[in-house]
Amino acid sequence: MSEKKTLQKPQVLARQSVARSRLFHIESLELRFANGAERTFERLTGSDQGAVMIIAMPDPDHVLLIREYAAGFEDYVLTLPKGLVDPGEDIVTAANRELMEECGFGARRIEPLVELSLAPNYMRHRMQVLLATDLYPKRLPGDEPEPLVVETHALEELPALLMRDDFHEARAIAALFIARDTLRERRGKEAPLSW
């Protein structure tokens, strides 16, 4: 195991709001690094409330995925249920609410697995991944513009999912592999070679 080197964070010389919309805030940072180099970075700032992504398992071998419209790709994609943490919510409450809104299920057991980020050089966004088990039918109205299609997939068939054109969200892929490996370890199974 390599030793972690302590680095000196760059000094923030200036911070400026570049653009703001209903969902996004772009900020410009003027930075001076320890070696004297100065650079301007732009980033999307994230919600301080955070966000959740849920691995909902209706049984020990399967996971629920949703098919939703992704405006960034102008197409429908297959992914995990997810959403922002509302003010006053903890991540477990937010995960259960999102699961009810997007999949029509609640969970009697929800546990945090890992925190993920995406493009940390450009975004201040953290996603809490939670494992939801012992599901029961429960639907809450959500903010989706249309009903989401909910699909059930075998957790051990991740390589087949990766071959699909509609399943490519990096956070969902990482979350599923982490969940699969965590569950394998708990069950005491040796991971089969699937690659």
XYZ file of C-alpha atoms in Angstrom:
195
model
C 0.000 0.000 0.000
C 1.456 3.347 -1.008
C 1.752 6.192 1.448
C -0.596 9.130 0.898
C 1.374 12.297 0.224
C -0.012 15.461 1.785
C -0.467 18.132 -0.864
C -1.011 21.810 -0.261
C -4.351 22.931 -1.706
C -4.222 25.839 -4.155
C -5.093 29.306 -2.873
C -8.409 30.666 -4.176
C -7.601 34.151 -5.475
C -11.094 34.937 -6.791
C -14.474 33.274 -7.098
C -17.120 34.485 -9.545
C -20.568 33.309 -10.599
C -20.488 32.859 -14.394
C -24.019 31.577 -15.079
C -27.038 30.318 -13.200
C -30.148 28.440 -14.258
C -32.931 26.691 -12.388
C -30.736 23.574 -11.998
C -27.140 24.663 -12.518
C -24.700 27.217 -11.157
C -21.382 27.683 -12.970
C -18.596 29.193 -10.935
C -15.165 30.442 -12.038
C -12.233 29.957 -9.655
C -8.904 31.779 -9.972
C -6.344 29.515 -8.300
C -2.672 29.783 -7.340
C -0.926 26.455 -6.802
C 1.903 25.846 -4.322
C 4.457 26.022 -7.159
C 3.214 29.511 -8.150
C 1.259 28.436 -11.249
C -2.072 30.241 -11.653
C -5.070 28.831 -13.495
C -8.759 29.545 -13.976
C -11.108 26.612 -13.402
C -14.825 26.512 -14.082
C -17.090 24.143 -12.238
C -20.716 23.249 -11.692
C -21.470 23.671 -8.028
C -23.606 20.976 -6.457
C -26.439 20.965 -4.004
C -25.256 21.002 -0.426
C -28.173 18.674 0.364
C -26.625 15.861 -1.693
C -28.172 13.106 -3.762
C -28.942 9.407 -3.473
C -28.808 6.428 -5.840
C -30.641 3.290 -4.802
C -29.821 -0.358 -5.459
C -33.246 -1.841 -4.757
C -33.348 -5.615 -4.566
C -36.763 -7.314 -4.732
C -34.990 -10.616 -3.950
C -31.380 -11.624 -3.168
C -30.399 -12.004 -6.832
C -32.127 -9.178 -8.700
C -32.051 -5.389 -8.845
C -34.603 -2.851 -10.050
C -33.527 -0.532 -12.878
C -35.532 2.305 -14.364
C -35.828 3.466 -17.950
C -36.049 7.246 -18.109
C -35.537 10.002 -20.641
C -32.035 11.496 -20.428
C -32.067 14.987 -21.959
C -28.251 14.996 -22.193
C -28.405 12.115 -24.678
C -31.862 12.913 -26.075
C -32.802 9.262 -25.569
C -34.077 6.805 -22.992
C -31.481 5.151 -20.754
C -31.506 2.326 -18.237
C -30.191 3.336 -14.817
C -30.766 3.113 -11.082
C -33.410 5.160 -9.266
C -31.921 8.352 -7.859
C -32.671 11.900 -6.787
C -31.805 14.861 -4.609
C -32.049 14.841 -0.842
C -34.790 17.282 0.148
C -34.191 19.832 2.939
C -34.688 18.174 6.332
C -34.220 14.630 4.982
C -31.418 12.233 5.813
C -30.088 9.995 3.040
C -32.074 6.923 4.137
C -35.366 8.840 4.131
C -34.516 10.394 0.747
C -33.622 7.003 -0.732
C -36.890 5.448 0.440
C -38.914 8.391 -0.909
C -37.166 8.253 -4.303
C -37.693 4.483 -4.454
C -41.428 4.948 -3.806
C -41.684 7.749 -6.383
C -39.684 6.097 -9.155
C -40.276 2.358 -8.675
C -43.470 2.040 -6.640
C -41.735 0.257 -3.755
C -40.614 1.125 -0.267
C -37.868 -0.696 1.621
C -37.859 -1.905 5.216
C -34.061 -2.038 5.187
C -31.806 0.617 3.644
C -28.081 0.862 4.255
C -25.433 3.215 2.872
C -22.782 1.516 0.718
C -20.494 4.156 -0.766
C -20.214 7.773 -1.881
C -19.464 8.437 -5.563
C -18.610 11.550 -7.527
C -18.639 12.258 -11.238
C -16.082 14.446 -13.046
C -14.726 16.010 -9.824
C -12.535 18.431 -11.811
C -15.694 20.071 -13.142
C -18.467 19.311 -10.655
C -18.991 19.512 -6.914
C -21.513 16.700 -6.760
C -21.604 13.722 -4.424
C -23.956 10.762 -4.741
C -24.686 8.462 -1.798
C -25.321 4.885 -2.937
C -27.680 2.887 -0.725
C -28.743 -0.757 -0.746
C -32.498 -1.270 -0.270
C -33.903 -4.697 0.614
C -37.083 -6.188 2.033
C -39.220 -4.248 -0.453
C -42.978 -3.713 -0.258
C -45.387 -2.060 -2.737
C -45.800 1.665 -2.073
C -46.138 4.481 -4.610
C -45.673 8.188 -3.951
C -46.248 10.891 -6.566
C -42.954 12.110 -7.964
C -41.679 14.914 -10.129
C -41.109 12.812 -13.260
C -42.852 14.107 -16.404
C -43.994 10.607 -17.342
C -44.239 7.219 -15.594
C -40.892 5.447 -15.455
C -40.532 1.915 -16.770
C -39.214 -0.368 -14.020
C -37.232 -3.460 -15.037
C -35.796 -6.317 -12.979
C -32.296 -7.578 -13.852
C -30.055 -10.241 -12.344
C -27.196 -8.678 -10.402
C -24.807 -11.380 -11.612
C -25.482 -10.429 -15.258
C -23.620 -7.117 -15.135
C -21.354 -8.001 -18.082
C -24.459 -8.479 -20.264
C -25.871 -5.144 -19.093
C -22.616 -3.418 -20.055
C -23.021 -4.672 -23.631
C -26.332 -2.822 -24.017
C -26.509 0.527 -25.810
C -28.919 1.971 -23.242
C -26.951 1.186 -20.055
C -23.887 3.408 -19.683
C -24.178 5.718 -16.661
C -20.815 5.399 -14.900
C -22.192 5.940 -11.381
C -24.846 3.240 -11.856
C -22.256 0.814 -13.226
C -19.865 1.457 -10.333
C -22.691 1.216 -7.783
C -23.866 -2.147 -9.140
C -20.365 -3.639 -9.107
C -19.809 -2.415 -5.541
C -23.164 -3.851 -4.438
C -22.526 -7.150 -6.210
C -19.098 -7.549 -4.623
C -20.369 -6.496 -1.170
C -23.174 -9.062 -1.350
C -20.801 -11.784 -2.592
C -18.509 -11.099 0.345
C -21.394 -11.253 2.813
C -22.601 -14.528 1.371
C -19.096 -15.953 1.508
C -19.153 -16.857 -2.162
C -16.109 -16.828 -4.304
C -16.679 -14.503 -7.230
C -16.995 -16.386 -10.527
C -14.790 -15.240 -13.376
C -17.203 -13.489 -15.701
C -14.817 -11.532 -17.879
